[in-house]
Structure formats: structure tokens, C-alpha cells
PDB file of C-alpha atoms in Angstrom:
ATOM      1  CA  MET A   1     -68.578  96.052 155.925  1.00  0.00           C
ATOM      2  CA  ILE A   2     -65.867  93.484 156.684  1.00  0.00           C
ATOM      3  CA  ARG A   3     -63.386  96.158 157.785  1.00  0.00           C
ATOM      4  CA  SER A   4     -65.818  97.571 160.356  1.00  0.00           C
ATOM      5  CA  PHE A   5     -66.306  94.062 161.736  1.00  0.00           C
ATOM      6  CA  PHE A   6     -62.573  93.813 162.527  1.00  0.00           C
ATOM      7  CA  LEU A   7     -62.480  97.290 164.097  1.00  0.00           C
ATOM      8  CA  MET A   8     -65.184  96.509 166.672  1.00  0.00           C
ATOM      9  CA  PRO A   9     -62.987  94.307 168.926  1.00  0.00           C
ATOM     10  CA  PHE A  10     -60.247  96.975 168.789  1.00  0.00           C
ATOM     11  CA  ILE A  11     -62.634  99.792 169.747  1.00  0.00           C
ATOM     12  CA  THR A  12     -64.112  97.688 172.558  1.00  0.00           C
ATOM     13  CA  ALA A  13     -60.668  96.797 173.944  1.00  0.00           C
ATOM     14  CA  VAL A  14     -59.495 100.421 173.867  1.00  0.00           C
ATOM     15  CA  GLY A  15     -62.724 101.632 175.494  1.00  0.00           C
ATOM     16  CA  ILE A  16     -62.500  99.112 178.315  1.00  0.00           C
ATOM     17  CA  ASN A  17     -58.833  99.883 178.999  1.00  0.00           C
ATOM     18  CA  VAL A  18     -58.975 103.697 178.777  1.00  0.00           C
ATOM     19  CA  TYR A  19     -62.123 104.624 180.693  1.00  0.00           C
ATOM     20  CA  PRO A  20     -61.365 102.719 183.903  1.00  0.00           C
ATOM     21  CA  ALA A  21     -57.978 104.438 184.064  1.00  0.00           C
ATOM     22  CA  SER A  22     -59.716 107.816 183.957  1.00  0.00           C
ATOM     23  CA  ALA A  23     -62.272 106.704 186.507  1.00  0.00           C
ATOM     24  CA  ALA A  24     -59.495 105.879 188.985  1.00  0.00           C
ATOM     25  CA  ASN A  25     -58.648 109.603 189.185  1.00  0.00           C
ATOM     26  CA  GLU A  26     -62.242 110.550 189.929  1.00  0.00           C
ATOM     27  CA  GLY A  27     -63.804 110.765 193.311  1.00  0.00           C
ATOM     28  CA  ASN A  28     -64.268 112.902 196.347  1.00  0.00           C
ATOM     29  CA  HIS A  29     -61.434 114.541 198.230  1.00  0.00           C
ATOM     30  CA  ASP A  30     -61.445 116.809 201.246  1.00  0.00           C
ATOM     31  CA  ILE A  31     -58.690 118.803 202.898  1.00  0.00           C
ATOM     32  CA  SER A  32     -58.567 121.124 205.924  1.00  0.00           C
ATOM     33  CA  CYS A  33     -56.594 124.351 205.631  1.00  0.00           C
ATOM     34  CA  GLY A  34     -56.684 126.808 208.512  1.00  0.00           C
ATOM     35  CA  ASP A  35     -60.307 127.577 209.442  1.00  0.00           C
ATOM     36  CA  HIS A  36     -61.733 126.069 206.258  1.00  0.00           C
ATOM     37  CA  ARG A  37     -62.443 122.601 204.916  1.00  0.00           C
ATOM     38  CA  TYR A  38     -62.505 122.090 201.157  1.00  0.00           C
ATOM     39  CA  PHE A  39     -64.519 119.368 199.409  1.00  0.00           C
ATOM     40  CA  ILE A  40     -63.476 118.492 195.860  1.00  0.00           C
ATOM     41  CA  GLU A  41     -65.696 116.282 193.706  1.00  0.00           C
ATOM     42  CA  THR A  42     -64.263 115.301 190.340  1.00  0.00           C
ATOM     43  CA  SER A  43     -65.838 113.442 187.456  1.00  0.00           C
ATOM     44  CA  TRP A  44     -65.426 113.063 183.702  1.00  0.00           C
ATOM     45  CA  PHE A  45     -67.562 116.171 183.229  1.00  0.00           C
ATOM     46  CA  GLY A  46     -65.538 118.537 185.448  1.00  0.00           C
ATOM     47  CA  ALA A  47     -65.158 119.339 189.107  1.00  0.00           C
ATOM     48  CA  ASP A  48     -67.068 120.990 191.918  1.00  0.00           C
ATOM     49  CA  VAL A  49     -65.244 122.598 194.835  1.00  0.00           C
ATOM     50  CA  ARG A  50     -67.138 123.537 197.994  1.00  0.00           C
ATOM     51  CA  ILE A  51     -65.928 125.117 201.230  1.00  0.00           C
ATOM     52  CA  ILE A  52     -67.134 125.347 204.838  1.00  0.00           C
ATOM     53  CA  ASN A  53     -65.855 127.388 207.761  1.00  0.00           C
ATOM     54  CA  ILE A  54     -64.883 124.948 210.524  1.00  0.00           C
ATOM     55  CA  ASN A  55     -65.460 127.519 213.293  1.00  0.00           C
ATOM     56  CA  ASP A  56     -69.066 128.324 212.294  1.00  0.00           C
ATOM     57  CA  ASN A  57     -71.797 127.012 214.580  1.00  0.00           C
ATOM     58  CA  VAL A  58     -73.809 126.145 211.484  1.00  0.00           C
ATOM     59  CA  ALA A  59     -71.713 124.163 209.027  1.00  0.00           C
ATOM     60  CA  THR A  60     -73.116 125.320 205.678  1.00  0.00           C
ATOM     61  CA  ASP A  61     -71.067 124.887 202.565  1.00  0.00           C
ATOM     62  CA  HIS A  62     -70.803 127.286 199.655  1.00  0.00           C
ATOM     63  CA  PRO A  63     -68.950 127.254 196.333  1.00  0.00           C
ATOM     64  CA  TYR A  64     -65.197 127.828 196.477  1.00  0.00           C
ATOM     65  CA  CYS A  65     -65.379 130.316 193.623  1.00  0.00           C
ATOM     66  CA  GLN A  66     -68.604 132.204 192.913  1.00  0.00           C
ATOM     67  CA  SER A  67     -69.348 135.581 191.333  1.00  0.00           C
ATOM     68  CA  ASN A  68     -71.409 138.134 193.254  1.00  0.00           C
ATOM     69  CA  ALA A  69     -73.096 140.895 191.239  1.00  0.00           C
ATOM     70  CA  ALA A  70     -74.193 142.779 194.389  1.00  0.00           C
ATOM     71  CA  ASP A  71     -70.534 143.154 195.444  1.00  0.00           C
ATOM     72  CA  GLN A  72     -69.396 144.031 191.888  1.00  0.00           C
ATOM     73  CA  MET A  73     -67.198 140.912 191.830  1.00  0.00           C
ATOM     74  CA  VAL A  74     -66.556 138.370 189.072  1.00  0.00           C
ATOM     75  CA  ALA A  75     -64.988 135.002 189.978  1.00  0.00           C
ATOM     76  CA  LYS A  76     -63.426 132.411 187.666  1.00  0.00           C
ATOM     77  CA  LEU A  77     -62.604 128.844 188.699  1.00  0.00           C
ATOM     78  CA  SER A  78     -59.753 126.999 186.989  1.00  0.00           C
ATOM     79  CA  ILE A  79     -58.582 123.461 187.745  1.00  0.00           C
ATOM     80  CA  ASN A  80     -55.328 122.052 186.410  1.00  0.00           C
ATOM     81  CA  GLY A  81     -54.355 118.686 187.905  1.00  0.00           C
ATOM     82  CA  ASP A  82     -53.900 119.160 191.663  1.00  0.00           C
ATOM     83  CA  ASP A  83     -54.029 122.977 191.422  1.00  0.00           C
ATOM     84  CA  ILE A  84     -57.377 124.699 191.948  1.00  0.00           C
ATOM     85  CA  TRP A  85     -57.385 128.434 191.208  1.00  0.00           C
ATOM     86  CA  CYS A  86     -60.046 131.022 191.988  1.00  0.00           C
ATOM     87  CA  VAL A  87     -59.460 134.491 190.550  1.00  0.00           C
ATOM     88  CA  LYS A  88     -61.832 137.174 191.863  1.00  0.00           C
ATOM     89  CA  THR A  89     -61.884 140.561 190.152  1.00  0.00           C
ATOM     90  CA  PHE A  90     -63.494 143.561 191.890  1.00  0.00           C
ATOM     91  CA  TYR A  91     -65.077 146.599 190.194  1.00  0.00           C
ATOM     92  CA  ILE A  92     -66.428 149.978 191.347  1.00  0.00           C
ATOM     93  CA  SER A  93     -69.091 149.457 188.699  1.00  0.00           C
ATOM     94  CA  MET A  94     -69.289 146.657 186.177  1.00  0.00           C
ATOM     95  CA  ASP A  95     -68.910 149.018 183.187  1.00  0.00           C
ATOM     96  CA  ARG A  96     -65.469 150.274 184.354  1.00  0.00           C
ATOM     97  CA  GLN A  97     -61.977 148.846 184.649  1.00  0.00           C
ATOM     98  CA  PRO A  98     -61.306 146.497 187.605  1.00  0.00           C
ATOM     99  CA  ILE A  99     -59.774 148.010 190.741  1.00  0.00           C
ATOM    100  CA  ALA A 100     -58.521 144.923 192.594  1.00  0.00           C
ATOM    101  CA  LYS A 101     -58.265 141.150 192.349  1.00  0.00           C
ATOM    102  CA  THR A 102     -57.342 138.148 194.429  1.00  0.00           C
ATOM    103  CA  SER A 103     -55.897 134.886 193.153  1.00  0.00           C
ATOM    104  CA  ARG A 104     -56.379 131.958 195.509  1.00  0.00           C
ATOM    105  CA  LEU A 105     -54.561 128.697 194.839  1.00  0.00           C
ATOM    106  CA  LEU A 106     -55.609 125.505 196.608  1.00  0.00           C
ATOM    107  CA  SER A 107     -52.705 123.158 195.878  1.00  0.00           C
ATOM    108  CA  LEU A 108     -53.388 119.535 196.781  1.00  0.00           C
ATOM    109  CA  ALA A 109     -49.842 118.551 195.801  1.00  0.00           C
ATOM    110  CA  LEU A 110     -48.205 121.153 198.069  1.00  0.00           C
ATOM    111  CA  GLY A 111     -50.832 120.869 200.820  1.00  0.00           C
ATOM    112  CA  GLN A 112     -51.402 124.590 201.161  1.00  0.00           C
ATOM    113  CA  VAL A 113     -53.550 127.549 200.156  1.00  0.00           C
ATOM    114  CA  VAL A 114     -51.791 130.605 198.745  1.00  0.00           C
ATOM    115  CA  GLU A 115     -53.686 133.869 198.276  1.00  0.00           C
ATOM    116  CA  TYR A 116     -52.295 136.757 196.252  1.00  0.00           C
ATOM    117  CA  GLU A 117     -53.874 140.233 196.385  1.00  0.00           C
ATOM    118  CA  TYR A 118     -53.429 142.830 193.642  1.00  0.00           C
ATOM    119  CA  VAL A 119     -54.453 146.464 193.076  1.00  0.00           C
ATOM    120  CA  TRP A 120     -54.752 148.151 189.666  1.00  0.00           C
ATOM    121  CA  ARG A 121     -52.301 151.086 189.642  1.00  0.00           C
ATOM    122  CA  SER A 122     -50.991 153.140 186.734  1.00  0.00           C
ATOM    123  CA  GLY A 123     -52.235 150.662 184.140  1.00  0.00           C
ATOM    124  CA  GLU A 124     -50.847 147.468 185.694  1.00  0.00           C
ATOM    125  CA  TRP A 125     -51.511 144.959 188.487  1.00  0.00           C
ATOM    126  CA  VAL A 126     -49.391 145.557 191.588  1.00  0.00           C
ATOM    127  CA  LYS A 127     -49.084 142.739 194.159  1.00  0.00           C
ATOM    128  CA  THR A 128     -49.965 144.013 197.655  1.00  0.00           C
ATOM    129  CA  ASP A 129     -50.076 140.884 199.822  1.00  0.00           C
ATOM    130  CA  ILE A 130     -49.385 137.136 199.905  1.00  0.00           C
ATOM    131  CA  GLN A 131     -50.828 134.734 202.473  1.00  0.00           C
ATOM    132  CA  ASN A 132     -49.833 131.073 202.931  1.00  0.00           C
ATOM    133  CA  ILE A 133     -52.025 128.638 204.847  1.00  0.00           C
ATOM    134  CA  ASN A 134     -50.759 125.115 205.464  1.00  0.00           C
ATOM    135  CA  CYS A 135     -53.187 122.236 205.187  1.00  0.00           C
ATOM    136  CA  ALA A 136     -53.544 119.059 207.220  1.00  0.00           C
ATOM    137  CA  VAL A 137     -52.250 116.424 204.817  1.00  0.00           C
ATOM    138  CA  ASN A 138     -52.709 112.743 205.580  1.00  0.00           C
ATOM    139  CA  LYS A 139     -50.016 111.387 203.293  1.00  0.00           C
ATOM    140  CA  GLU A 140     -47.569 108.709 204.283  1.00  0.00           C
ATOM    141  CA  PRO A 141     -43.972 109.828 203.948  1.00  0.00           C
ATOM    142  CA  LYS A 142     -42.113 108.424 200.956  1.00  0.00           C
ATOM    143  CA  ARG A 143     -39.346 105.972 201.658  1.00  0.00           C
ATOM    144  CA  GLN A 144     -35.903 107.378 201.225  1.00  0.00           C
ATOM    145  CA  LYS A 145     -32.801 105.541 200.224  1.00  0.00           C
ATOM    146  CA  ILE A 146     -30.081 105.658 202.839  1.00  0.00           C
ATOM    147  CA  LEU A 147     -26.621 105.415 201.389  1.00  0.00           C
ATOM    148  CA  ASP A 148     -24.129 103.246 203.256  1.00  0.00           C
TER     149      ASP A 148
END
């Protein structure tokens, strides 16, 4: 009973110091890349990434990575730091092997979107295309040391 009494101030101090540090990384971010604008909402429970087409007359957003059973496509979203991946795998029918896939990387650190396209040939994935789209990044340039 006495030991738990002494642990309470320690647990409270750790809780107050750790959780605000995590909360500083949370929030809403948006970035424009080509014809699309990406909205990233992060929280302690995960992240939600939405996208709109800037050139559409009606600006409706949709998920960045979403499966579509009608198109025989399965999508998986993966977020690791500033890298947001969406891997879409395409099937002729869902009970067969996949025939193609795309891997789309939205890199907040690099300020670009990179899309890789693959086709399943002879038992392995063969890369067929790579597209790079630069994003409008509003970062201030870092100061550089100038040597005399």
C-alpha cells in the first residue's frame, strides 16, 4: 500500500510529460501535388488521408486508399512517419492470382508523390512504369553555414 502511494507521483509526472509530446505531432496537414490536394489528419488512434481533384468543378473528397470490389481491386494503406503508402492490387477475379499492382508513395519529407506500376509476369512482379509528381511545399529553407 505504501509503495503504490510513492509510485503515483511518478506515474503522473511521466503521463504529463509523455502525452503532450505525442500530441505535438498530431494535427491536420494538407499538401498539393499536381492536380490533387491531400488532407492528412493524424491522431493517437491512427491517420486518415483524403484526396480531392483540384480541377474538378465539384470539390468532393474521397479516401486516398480504398478497396473497390466492383473493380476487383484491393487497397492497403500504410503510414510510416512522413511516408504514406497505398498499394493497390488488381485481379481478374478475386479467387485468382493478382495481375497488376500500383504502389503510390506520398512523401511529406521529400515533397513529392511517386507511383510505381507492376505487372505479374512469369511468377514475379515486373516494374512497368514510374511517375514522379512534385508537390508545393511551404517550408522555409534551412540556414547554411558559409565557410570563410
